[in-house]
Amino acid sequence: MSSITEAKAAIASLDGSDLGGRELRVKFSADMVTGRKNAEALNTAPKKDIVFESPHKVYVGNLAWSVRPEDLREHFSQFGTVVSTRVLYDRKRGKNRVYGFLSFSSADELKAAMETSGSVFHGRTLLVREVINREEQ
């Protein structure tokens, strides 16, 4: 949820409802962790940025180690609105992996971005592929 008001509305409408013959229990995560309401935790801003992704998503491979999400956003924004960018990070090695994901606001923007597959970015030949959502198949 994007606000405490939306979360309270979701709890009010879903808690105790039936899903597939089972009763749903919907509570704030602070309630589940401590077993009691933690008003301070419920009214604070989320600690992590929420990433919204669209269904128009691409995989970008063969990235240089130094590429950051901002670099990808800047490069691919020429094809339209970039909703989200993510470069995966390898905690074990302490550096970026050589691939990432981008979401666009429309299918046309996604198609334009896919045409960059084979172009050079930060000294590396990009591999750009559409991400197929397996849930839709």
Short mmCIF file of N, CA, C and O in Angstrom, two decimals:
data_model
loop_
_atom_site.label_atom_id
_atom_site.label_comp_id
_atom_site.label_asym_id
_atom_site.label_seq_id
_atom_site.Cartn_x
_atom_site.Cartn_y
_atom_site.Cartn_z
N MET A 1 0.84 -1.17 0.00
CA MET A 1 0.00 0.00 0.00
C MET A 1 0.89 1.24 0.00
O MET A 1 2.00 1.21 0.51
N SER A 2 0.40 2.30 -0.56
CA SER A 2 1.21 3.51 -0.63
C SER A 2 0.98 4.44 0.55
O SER A 2 1.71 5.41 0.71
N SER A 3 -0.03 4.17 1.39
CA SER A 3 -0.28 5.02 2.56
C SER A 3 -0.92 4.19 3.66
O SER A 3 -1.46 3.10 3.43
N ILE A 4 -0.88 4.73 4.86
CA ILE A 4 -1.48 4.05 6.02
C ILE A 4 -2.99 3.97 5.84
O ILE A 4 -3.62 2.98 6.21
N THR A 5 -3.58 4.97 5.20
CA THR A 5 -5.03 4.98 4.96
C THR A 5 -5.43 3.84 4.04
O THR A 5 -6.41 3.14 4.29
N GLU A 6 -4.66 3.63 2.96
CA GLU A 6 -4.94 2.53 2.04
C GLU A 6 -4.78 1.18 2.75
O GLU A 6 -5.57 0.26 2.53
N ALA A 7 -3.78 1.06 3.59
CA ALA A 7 -3.56 -0.19 4.32
C ALA A 7 -4.72 -0.48 5.27
O ALA A 7 -5.21 -1.61 5.34
N LYS A 8 -5.19 0.55 5.98
CA LYS A 8 -6.32 0.36 6.89
C LYS A 8 -7.58 -0.02 6.14
O LYS A 8 -8.36 -0.87 6.59
N ALA A 9 -7.79 0.57 4.95
CA ALA A 9 -8.96 0.24 4.14
C ALA A 9 -8.88 -1.21 3.65
O ALA A 9 -9.90 -1.92 3.64
N ALA A 10 -7.69 -1.66 3.26
CA ALA A 10 -7.52 -3.04 2.81
C ALA A 10 -7.79 -4.02 3.95
O ALA A 10 -8.45 -5.04 3.76
N ILE A 11 -7.31 -3.69 5.13
CA ILE A 11 -7.55 -4.56 6.29
C ILE A 11 -9.03 -4.63 6.59
O ILE A 11 -9.59 -5.71 6.80
N ALA A 12 -9.70 -3.47 6.58
CA ALA A 12 -11.13 -3.43 6.90
C ALA A 12 -11.95 -4.24 5.90
O ALA A 12 -12.90 -4.94 6.28
N SER A 13 -11.58 -4.21 4.63
CA SER A 13 -12.37 -4.91 3.62
C SER A 13 -12.01 -6.39 3.49
O SER A 13 -12.85 -7.19 3.09
N LEU A 14 -10.78 -6.77 3.81
CA LEU A 14 -10.35 -8.15 3.57
C LEU A 14 -10.29 -9.03 4.81
O LEU A 14 -10.44 -10.25 4.71
N ASP A 15 -10.03 -8.48 5.97
CA ASP A 15 -9.88 -9.28 7.19
C ASP A 15 -11.18 -10.01 7.49
O ASP A 15 -12.25 -9.41 7.57
N GLY A 16 -11.11 -11.31 7.62
CA GLY A 16 -12.27 -12.13 7.93
C GLY A 16 -13.03 -12.60 6.70
O GLY A 16 -13.98 -13.37 6.82
N SER A 17 -12.64 -12.15 5.52
CA SER A 17 -13.34 -12.58 4.30
C SER A 17 -12.94 -14.00 3.93
O SER A 17 -11.99 -14.56 4.48
N ASP A 18 -13.67 -14.58 2.99
CA ASP A 18 -13.47 -15.97 2.60
C ASP A 18 -12.74 -16.04 1.26
O ASP A 18 -13.09 -15.34 0.32
N LEU A 19 -11.71 -16.87 1.17
CA LEU A 19 -10.99 -17.09 -0.07
C LEU A 19 -10.81 -18.59 -0.23
O LEU A 19 -10.05 -19.21 0.53
N GLY A 20 -11.50 -19.16 -1.19
CA GLY A 20 -11.38 -20.60 -1.44
C GLY A 20 -11.74 -21.46 -0.25
O GLY A 20 -11.12 -22.49 -0.02
N GLY A 21 -12.73 -21.03 0.52
CA GLY A 21 -13.16 -21.80 1.68
C GLY A 21 -12.33 -21.58 2.92
O GLY A 21 -12.55 -22.24 3.94
N ARG A 22 -11.38 -20.64 2.87
CA ARG A 22 -10.55 -20.35 4.04
C ARG A 22 -10.72 -18.90 4.45
O ARG A 22 -10.83 -18.01 3.62
N GLU A 23 -10.72 -18.66 5.74
CA GLU A 23 -10.89 -17.31 6.25
C GLU A 23 -9.56 -16.56 6.22
O GLU A 23 -8.54 -17.07 6.68
N LEU A 24 -9.58 -15.36 5.62
CA LEU A 24 -8.37 -14.54 5.56
C LEU A 24 -8.18 -13.78 6.85
O LEU A 24 -9.13 -13.25 7.41
N ARG A 25 -6.95 -13.70 7.30
CA ARG A 25 -6.59 -12.84 8.44
C ARG A 25 -5.62 -11.81 7.89
O ARG A 25 -4.52 -12.14 7.47
N VAL A 26 -6.04 -10.55 7.87
CA VAL A 26 -5.22 -9.47 7.32
C VAL A 26 -4.93 -8.49 8.43
O VAL A 26 -5.84 -7.94 9.04
N LYS A 27 -3.64 -8.29 8.72
CA LYS A 27 -3.22 -7.40 9.80
C LYS A 27 -1.99 -6.62 9.35
O LYS A 27 -1.35 -6.96 8.37
N PHE A 28 -1.65 -5.60 10.11
CA PHE A 28 -0.40 -4.89 9.87
C PHE A 28 0.76 -5.81 10.22
O PHE A 28 0.68 -6.59 11.16
N SER A 29 1.85 -5.70 9.49
CA SER A 29 3.00 -6.56 9.76
C SER A 29 3.55 -6.32 11.16
O SER A 29 4.04 -7.23 11.80
N ALA A 30 3.44 -5.09 11.67
CA ALA A 30 3.90 -4.81 13.03
C ALA A 30 3.09 -5.61 14.04
O ALA A 30 3.61 -6.06 15.05
N ASP A 31 1.79 -5.82 13.76
CA ASP A 31 0.96 -6.63 14.64
C ASP A 31 1.43 -8.08 14.66
O ASP A 31 1.43 -8.73 15.68
N MET A 32 1.83 -8.59 13.50
CA MET A 32 2.24 -9.98 13.40
C MET A 32 3.58 -10.23 14.08
O MET A 32 3.79 -11.26 14.67
N VAL A 33 4.48 -9.26 13.99
CA VAL A 33 5.81 -9.46 14.55
C VAL A 33 5.80 -9.40 16.07
O VAL A 33 6.35 -10.25 16.74
N THR A 34 5.15 -8.39 16.60
CA THR A 34 5.22 -8.19 18.05
C THR A 34 4.03 -8.77 18.79
O THR A 34 4.07 -8.91 20.00
N GLY A 35 2.94 -9.06 18.07
CA GLY A 35 1.76 -9.57 18.73
C GLY A 35 0.90 -8.47 19.32
O GLY A 35 -0.14 -8.71 19.89
N ARG A 36 1.33 -7.25 19.21
CA ARG A 36 0.54 -6.10 19.69
C ARG A 36 0.78 -4.93 18.76
O ARG A 36 1.76 -4.90 18.02
N LYS A 37 -0.11 -3.97 18.83
CA LYS A 37 0.03 -2.83 17.93
C LYS A 37 1.23 -1.99 18.30
O LYS A 37 1.46 -1.69 19.47
N ASN A 38 1.99 -1.62 17.31
CA ASN A 38 3.13 -0.73 17.49
C ASN A 38 2.80 0.52 16.69
O ASN A 38 3.11 0.62 15.52
N ALA A 39 2.15 1.48 17.33
CA ALA A 39 1.66 2.67 16.63
C ALA A 39 2.78 3.43 15.94
O ALA A 39 2.61 3.96 14.86
N GLU A 40 3.95 3.46 16.55
CA GLU A 40 5.08 4.17 15.94
C GLU A 40 5.48 3.53 14.62
O GLU A 40 5.71 4.21 13.63
N ALA A 41 5.53 2.22 14.57
CA ALA A 41 5.91 1.52 13.33
C ALA A 41 4.86 1.70 12.24
O ALA A 41 5.17 1.76 11.07
N LEU A 42 3.60 1.80 12.63
CA LEU A 42 2.53 1.94 11.65
C LEU A 42 2.48 3.31 11.02
O LEU A 42 1.94 3.47 9.94
N ASN A 43 3.01 4.32 11.68
CA ASN A 43 2.93 5.68 11.18
C ASN A 43 4.23 6.20 10.58
O ASN A 43 4.31 7.35 10.19
N THR A 44 5.24 5.36 10.49
CA THR A 44 6.51 5.80 9.91
C THR A 44 6.53 5.49 8.42
O THR A 44 5.79 4.63 7.94
N ALA A 45 7.38 6.18 7.71
CA ALA A 45 7.53 5.94 6.27
C ALA A 45 8.24 4.62 6.05
O ALA A 45 9.02 4.18 6.89
N PRO A 46 7.99 3.96 4.92
CA PRO A 46 8.69 2.71 4.64
C PRO A 46 10.19 2.94 4.58
O PRO A 46 10.66 3.98 4.14
N LYS A 47 10.96 1.94 5.05
CA LYS A 47 12.41 2.06 5.08
C LYS A 47 13.02 1.87 3.70
O LYS A 47 14.08 2.35 3.42
N LYS A 48 12.35 1.15 2.85
CA LYS A 48 12.88 0.84 1.53
C LYS A 48 12.01 1.50 0.48
O LYS A 48 10.81 1.58 0.62
N ASP A 49 12.64 1.96 -0.59
CA ASP A 49 11.87 2.53 -1.68
C ASP A 49 11.03 1.45 -2.34
O ASP A 49 11.49 0.34 -2.58
N ILE A 50 9.79 1.80 -2.64
CA ILE A 50 8.91 0.86 -3.31
C ILE A 50 9.15 0.97 -4.81
O ILE A 50 9.18 2.06 -5.35
N VAL A 51 9.34 -0.16 -5.45
CA VAL A 51 9.60 -0.18 -6.89
C VAL A 51 8.33 -0.65 -7.58
O VAL A 51 7.84 -1.74 -7.33
N PHE A 52 7.80 0.21 -8.44
CA PHE A 52 6.63 -0.15 -9.22
C PHE A 52 7.11 -0.59 -10.59
O PHE A 52 7.88 0.11 -11.23
N GLU A 53 6.68 -1.75 -11.02
CA GLU A 53 7.07 -2.25 -12.32
C GLU A 53 5.83 -2.38 -13.18
O GLU A 53 4.75 -2.68 -12.69
N SER A 54 6.01 -2.15 -14.46
CA SER A 54 4.91 -2.30 -15.40
C SER A 54 5.01 -3.68 -16.04
O SER A 54 6.02 -4.36 -15.93
N PRO A 55 3.98 -4.09 -16.77
CA PRO A 55 4.06 -5.38 -17.47
C PRO A 55 4.97 -5.32 -18.70
O PRO A 55 5.27 -6.36 -19.28
N HIS A 56 5.43 -4.13 -19.06
CA HIS A 56 6.29 -3.94 -20.23
C HIS A 56 7.75 -3.92 -19.77
O HIS A 56 8.35 -2.88 -19.60
N LYS A 57 8.30 -5.13 -19.57
CA LYS A 57 9.59 -5.27 -18.91
C LYS A 57 10.61 -5.94 -19.82
O LYS A 57 10.27 -6.86 -20.56
N VAL A 58 11.87 -5.46 -19.76
CA VAL A 58 12.95 -6.07 -20.54
C VAL A 58 14.10 -6.48 -19.63
O VAL A 58 14.33 -5.90 -18.57
N TYR A 59 14.78 -7.52 -20.08
CA TYR A 59 16.04 -7.98 -19.48
C TYR A 59 17.15 -7.34 -20.29
O TYR A 59 17.10 -7.33 -21.52
N VAL A 60 18.14 -6.78 -19.62
CA VAL A 60 19.31 -6.20 -20.29
C VAL A 60 20.54 -6.93 -19.77
O VAL A 60 20.85 -6.86 -18.58
N GLY A 61 21.22 -7.64 -20.66
CA GLY A 61 22.37 -8.44 -20.27
C GLY A 61 23.66 -7.94 -20.88
O GLY A 61 23.67 -7.06 -21.74
N ASN A 62 24.76 -8.51 -20.41
CA ASN A 62 26.12 -8.19 -20.84
C ASN A 62 26.50 -6.75 -20.49
O ASN A 62 27.16 -6.06 -21.25
N LEU A 63 26.07 -6.32 -19.31
CA LEU A 63 26.41 -4.97 -18.84
C LEU A 63 27.83 -4.93 -18.31
O LEU A 63 28.37 -5.94 -17.83
N ALA A 64 28.42 -3.76 -18.36
CA ALA A 64 29.73 -3.54 -17.73
C ALA A 64 29.53 -3.57 -16.21
O ALA A 64 28.46 -3.23 -15.71
N TRP A 65 30.55 -3.97 -15.47
CA TRP A 65 30.47 -4.05 -14.01
C TRP A 65 30.12 -2.71 -13.39
O TRP A 65 29.50 -2.65 -12.34
N SER A 66 30.51 -1.63 -14.04
CA SER A 66 30.34 -0.29 -13.46
C SER A 66 28.96 0.33 -13.72
O SER A 66 28.66 1.39 -13.18
N VAL A 67 28.11 -0.32 -14.51
CA VAL A 67 26.81 0.26 -14.85
C VAL A 67 25.90 0.31 -13.62
O VAL A 67 25.78 -0.67 -12.88
N ARG A 68 25.29 1.48 -13.43
CA ARG A 68 24.36 1.69 -12.31
C ARG A 68 22.94 1.81 -12.88
O ARG A 68 22.76 2.10 -14.07
N PRO A 69 21.92 1.64 -12.04
CA PRO A 69 20.54 1.80 -12.52
C PRO A 69 20.30 3.16 -13.17
O PRO A 69 19.58 3.26 -14.16
N GLU A 70 20.92 4.20 -12.64
CA GLU A 70 20.76 5.55 -13.20
C GLU A 70 21.27 5.61 -14.64
O GLU A 70 20.71 6.30 -15.49
N ASP A 71 22.37 4.88 -14.90
CA ASP A 71 22.93 4.85 -16.25
C ASP A 71 21.95 4.20 -17.23
O ASP A 71 21.76 4.69 -18.34
N LEU A 72 21.34 3.10 -16.80
CA LEU A 72 20.36 2.43 -17.65
C LEU A 72 19.15 3.32 -17.90
O LEU A 72 18.66 3.42 -19.02
N ARG A 73 18.66 3.97 -16.85
CA ARG A 73 17.51 4.86 -16.98
C ARG A 73 17.80 5.98 -17.98
O ARG A 73 17.00 6.27 -18.86
N GLU A 74 18.97 6.58 -17.84
CA GLU A 74 19.34 7.68 -18.73
C GLU A 74 19.43 7.20 -20.18
O GLU A 74 18.91 7.85 -21.09
N HIS A 75 20.05 6.06 -20.40
CA HIS A 75 20.23 5.55 -21.75
C HIS A 75 18.89 5.16 -22.39
O HIS A 75 18.62 5.48 -23.54
N PHE A 76 18.04 4.45 -21.66
CA PHE A 76 16.81 3.93 -22.22
C PHE A 76 15.65 4.92 -22.19
O PHE A 76 14.62 4.68 -22.81
N SER A 77 15.80 6.05 -21.52
CA SER A 77 14.72 7.04 -21.49
C SER A 77 14.51 7.67 -22.87
O SER A 77 13.46 8.27 -23.11
N GLN A 78 15.46 7.52 -23.77
CA GLN A 78 15.27 8.03 -25.13
C GLN A 78 14.16 7.28 -25.87
O GLN A 78 13.64 7.76 -26.87
N PHE A 79 13.75 6.12 -25.37
CA PHE A 79 12.71 5.32 -26.01
C PHE A 79 11.35 5.52 -25.38
O PHE A 79 10.37 4.97 -25.85
N GLY A 80 11.28 6.27 -24.29
CA GLY A 80 10.01 6.53 -23.63
C GLY A 80 10.18 6.63 -22.12
O GLY A 80 11.28 6.82 -21.62
N THR A 81 9.07 6.47 -21.43
CA THR A 81 9.06 6.60 -19.97
C THR A 81 9.55 5.31 -19.33
O THR A 81 8.93 4.26 -19.48
N VAL A 82 10.65 5.40 -18.60
CA VAL A 82 11.19 4.25 -17.88
C VAL A 82 10.55 4.26 -16.50
O VAL A 82 10.75 5.17 -15.71
N VAL A 83 9.74 3.26 -16.21
CA VAL A 83 9.02 3.18 -14.95
C VAL A 83 9.95 2.73 -13.82
O VAL A 83 9.90 3.26 -12.72
N SER A 84 10.81 1.75 -14.11
CA SER A 84 11.74 1.27 -13.08
C SER A 84 13.00 0.71 -13.74
O SER A 84 12.96 0.25 -14.88
N THR A 85 14.11 0.78 -12.99
CA THR A 85 15.36 0.16 -13.43
C THR A 85 15.95 -0.59 -12.25
O THR A 85 15.83 -0.16 -11.11
N ARG A 86 16.57 -1.70 -12.57
CA ARG A 86 17.19 -2.49 -11.51
C ARG A 86 18.41 -3.20 -12.07
O ARG A 86 18.33 -3.89 -13.09
N VAL A 87 19.54 -3.03 -11.42
CA VAL A 87 20.75 -3.80 -11.74
C VAL A 87 20.98 -4.69 -10.54
O VAL A 87 21.05 -4.21 -9.41
N LEU A 88 21.05 -5.99 -10.77
CA LEU A 88 21.19 -6.90 -9.65
C LEU A 88 22.59 -6.83 -9.05
O LEU A 88 23.56 -6.60 -9.76
N TYR A 89 22.64 -7.01 -7.75
CA TYR A 89 23.88 -6.86 -6.98
C TYR A 89 24.24 -8.20 -6.35
O TYR A 89 23.39 -8.87 -5.77
N ASP A 90 25.48 -8.59 -6.49
CA ASP A 90 25.97 -9.84 -5.91
C ASP A 90 26.62 -9.52 -4.56
O ASP A 90 27.72 -8.96 -4.52
N ARG A 91 25.94 -9.83 -3.49
CA ARG A 91 26.46 -9.51 -2.15
C ARG A 91 27.74 -10.28 -1.83
O ARG A 91 28.61 -9.79 -1.16
N LYS A 92 27.81 -11.50 -2.32
CA LYS A 92 28.97 -12.34 -2.04
C LYS A 92 30.25 -11.72 -2.61
O LYS A 92 31.27 -11.66 -1.95
N ARG A 93 30.16 -11.25 -3.85
CA ARG A 93 31.33 -10.65 -4.50
C ARG A 93 31.45 -9.16 -4.21
O ARG A 93 32.49 -8.56 -4.48
N GLY A 94 30.36 -8.54 -3.78
CA GLY A 94 30.38 -7.12 -3.47
C GLY A 94 30.39 -6.22 -4.68
O GLY A 94 30.95 -5.13 -4.64
N LYS A 95 29.77 -6.68 -5.77
CA LYS A 95 29.71 -5.84 -6.97
C LYS A 95 28.45 -6.18 -7.76
O LYS A 95 27.78 -7.17 -7.50
N ASN A 96 28.15 -5.32 -8.75
CA ASN A 96 26.99 -5.53 -9.59
C ASN A 96 27.15 -6.79 -10.42
O ASN A 96 28.25 -7.18 -10.78
N ARG A 97 26.02 -7.40 -10.74
CA ARG A 97 26.03 -8.48 -11.71
C ARG A 97 26.01 -7.85 -13.08
O ARG A 97 25.91 -6.64 -13.21
N VAL A 98 26.07 -8.62 -14.10
CA VAL A 98 26.17 -8.06 -15.46
C VAL A 98 24.83 -8.02 -16.17
O VAL A 98 24.78 -8.04 -17.39
N TYR A 99 23.73 -7.95 -15.40
CA TYR A 99 22.42 -7.84 -16.02
C TYR A 99 21.48 -7.03 -15.14
O TYR A 99 21.73 -6.83 -13.96
N GLY A 100 20.39 -6.59 -15.76
CA GLY A 100 19.40 -5.81 -15.04
C GLY A 100 18.06 -5.89 -15.73
O GLY A 100 17.90 -6.59 -16.74
N PHE A 101 17.09 -5.16 -15.19
CA PHE A 101 15.74 -5.15 -15.72
C PHE A 101 15.23 -3.72 -15.79
O PHE A 101 15.53 -2.90 -14.93
N LEU A 102 14.44 -3.43 -16.83
CA LEU A 102 13.79 -2.13 -16.98
C LEU A 102 12.33 -2.35 -17.28
O LEU A 102 11.97 -3.30 -17.97
N SER A 103 11.47 -1.44 -16.78
CA SER A 103 10.05 -1.46 -17.10
C SER A 103 9.70 -0.17 -17.82
O SER A 103 10.18 0.90 -17.43
N PHE A 104 8.87 -0.28 -18.84
CA PHE A 104 8.43 0.87 -19.60
C PHE A 104 6.93 1.06 -19.42
O PHE A 104 6.22 0.14 -19.01
N SER A 105 6.45 2.25 -19.77
CA SER A 105 5.03 2.54 -19.58
C SER A 105 4.15 2.02 -20.70
O SER A 105 2.94 1.97 -20.54
N SER A 106 4.71 1.60 -21.83
CA SER A 106 3.88 1.08 -22.92
C SER A 106 4.62 0.00 -23.71
O SER A 106 5.85 -0.10 -23.67
N ALA A 107 3.86 -0.77 -24.46
CA ALA A 107 4.43 -1.83 -25.29
C ALA A 107 5.27 -1.25 -26.43
O ALA A 107 6.28 -1.84 -26.82
N ASP A 108 4.87 -0.10 -26.95
CA ASP A 108 5.62 0.53 -28.04
C ASP A 108 7.02 0.94 -27.57
O ASP A 108 8.01 0.78 -28.29
N GLU A 109 7.10 1.46 -26.35
CA GLU A 109 8.39 1.85 -25.79
C GLU A 109 9.26 0.62 -25.57
O GLU A 109 10.46 0.65 -25.84
N LEU A 110 8.65 -0.46 -25.13
CA LEU A 110 9.38 -1.71 -24.92
C LEU A 110 9.95 -2.20 -26.25
O LEU A 110 11.12 -2.58 -26.30
N LYS A 111 9.16 -2.17 -27.31
CA LYS A 111 9.64 -2.64 -28.62
C LYS A 111 10.79 -1.78 -29.12
O LYS A 111 11.76 -2.30 -29.67
N ALA A 112 10.69 -0.47 -28.92
CA ALA A 112 11.78 0.43 -29.35
C ALA A 112 13.05 0.12 -28.58
O ALA A 112 14.15 0.10 -29.16
N ALA A 113 12.95 -0.15 -27.29
CA ALA A 113 14.12 -0.47 -26.48
C ALA A 113 14.73 -1.79 -26.90
O ALA A 113 15.96 -1.94 -26.91
N MET A 114 13.91 -2.76 -27.28
CA MET A 114 14.42 -4.07 -27.69
C MET A 114 15.25 -3.99 -28.97
O MET A 114 16.13 -4.82 -29.19
N GLU A 115 15.00 -2.98 -29.77
CA GLU A 115 15.76 -2.81 -31.01
C GLU A 115 17.22 -2.41 -30.75
O GLU A 115 18.04 -2.45 -31.65
N THR A 116 17.55 -2.05 -29.51
CA THR A 116 18.93 -1.69 -29.17
C THR A 116 19.79 -2.91 -28.88
O THR A 116 20.99 -2.76 -28.65
N SER A 117 19.19 -4.09 -28.90
CA SER A 117 19.98 -5.30 -28.67
C SER A 117 21.07 -5.38 -29.73
O SER A 117 20.81 -5.21 -30.91
N GLY A 118 22.30 -5.57 -29.29
CA GLY A 118 23.44 -5.61 -30.20
C GLY A 118 24.20 -4.29 -30.27
O GLY A 118 25.28 -4.24 -30.83
N SER A 119 23.64 -3.23 -29.69
CA SER A 119 24.35 -1.95 -29.68
C SER A 119 25.36 -1.93 -28.53
O SER A 119 25.30 -2.74 -27.62
N VAL A 120 26.28 -0.99 -28.58
CA VAL A 120 27.34 -0.90 -27.58
C VAL A 120 26.96 0.13 -26.52
O VAL A 120 26.54 1.24 -26.84
N PHE A 121 27.10 -0.26 -25.24
CA PHE A 121 26.80 0.61 -24.10
C PHE A 121 27.88 0.39 -23.06
O PHE A 121 28.10 -0.74 -22.62
N HIS A 122 28.60 1.43 -22.70
CA HIS A 122 29.72 1.36 -21.76
C HIS A 122 30.75 0.31 -22.19
O HIS A 122 31.29 -0.44 -21.37
N GLY A 123 30.98 0.26 -23.49
CA GLY A 123 32.01 -0.63 -24.02
C GLY A 123 31.60 -2.09 -24.15
O GLY A 123 32.44 -2.94 -24.46
N ARG A 124 30.33 -2.41 -23.93
CA ARG A 124 29.86 -3.79 -24.01
C ARG A 124 28.69 -3.88 -24.98
O ARG A 124 27.90 -2.96 -25.10
N THR A 125 28.54 -5.01 -25.65
CA THR A 125 27.43 -5.23 -26.57
C THR A 125 26.20 -5.70 -25.77
O THR A 125 26.24 -6.75 -25.14
N LEU A 126 25.14 -4.88 -25.80
CA LEU A 126 23.94 -5.17 -25.02
C LEU A 126 23.14 -6.34 -25.59
O LEU A 126 23.05 -6.52 -26.80
N LEU A 127 22.54 -7.09 -24.67
CA LEU A 127 21.59 -8.12 -25.01
C LEU A 127 20.27 -7.68 -24.37
O LEU A 127 20.18 -7.60 -23.14
N VAL A 128 19.27 -7.34 -25.18
CA VAL A 128 18.00 -6.85 -24.67
C VAL A 128 16.90 -7.82 -25.10
O VAL A 128 16.72 -8.07 -26.29
N ARG A 129 16.17 -8.37 -24.14
CA ARG A 129 15.11 -9.34 -24.40
C ARG A 129 13.87 -8.98 -23.58
O ARG A 129 13.98 -8.50 -22.46
N GLU A 130 12.71 -9.28 -24.13
CA GLU A 130 11.46 -9.04 -23.39
C GLU A 130 11.32 -10.08 -22.29
O GLU A 130 11.63 -11.26 -22.48
N VAL A 131 10.84 -9.64 -21.13
CA VAL A 131 10.59 -10.55 -20.02
C VAL A 131 9.19 -11.10 -20.20
O VAL A 131 8.22 -10.35 -20.33
N ILE A 132 9.07 -12.42 -20.22
CA ILE A 132 7.78 -13.08 -20.38
C ILE A 132 7.26 -13.44 -19.00
O ILE A 132 7.93 -14.13 -18.23
N ASN A 133 6.06 -12.96 -18.70
CA ASN A 133 5.45 -13.27 -17.41
C ASN A 133 4.83 -14.65 -17.47
O ASN A 133 3.87 -14.88 -18.20
N ARG A 134 5.34 -15.59 -16.73
CA ARG A 134 4.88 -16.97 -16.78
C ARG A 134 3.48 -17.15 -16.24
O ARG A 134 2.79 -18.10 -16.56
N GLU A 135 3.03 -16.24 -15.38
CA GLU A 135 1.68 -16.34 -14.81
C GLU A 135 0.61 -16.11 -15.86
O GLU A 135 -0.49 -16.59 -15.74
N GLU A 136 0.93 -15.35 -16.92
CA GLU A 136 -0.04 -15.03 -17.96
C GLU A 136 -0.15 -16.15 -18.99
O GLU A 136 -1.04 -16.16 -19.80
N GLN A 137 0.80 -17.07 -19.02
CA GLN A 137 0.79 -18.12 -20.03
C GLN A 137 -0.13 -19.24 -19.65
O GLN A 137 -0.38 -19.57 -18.59
#
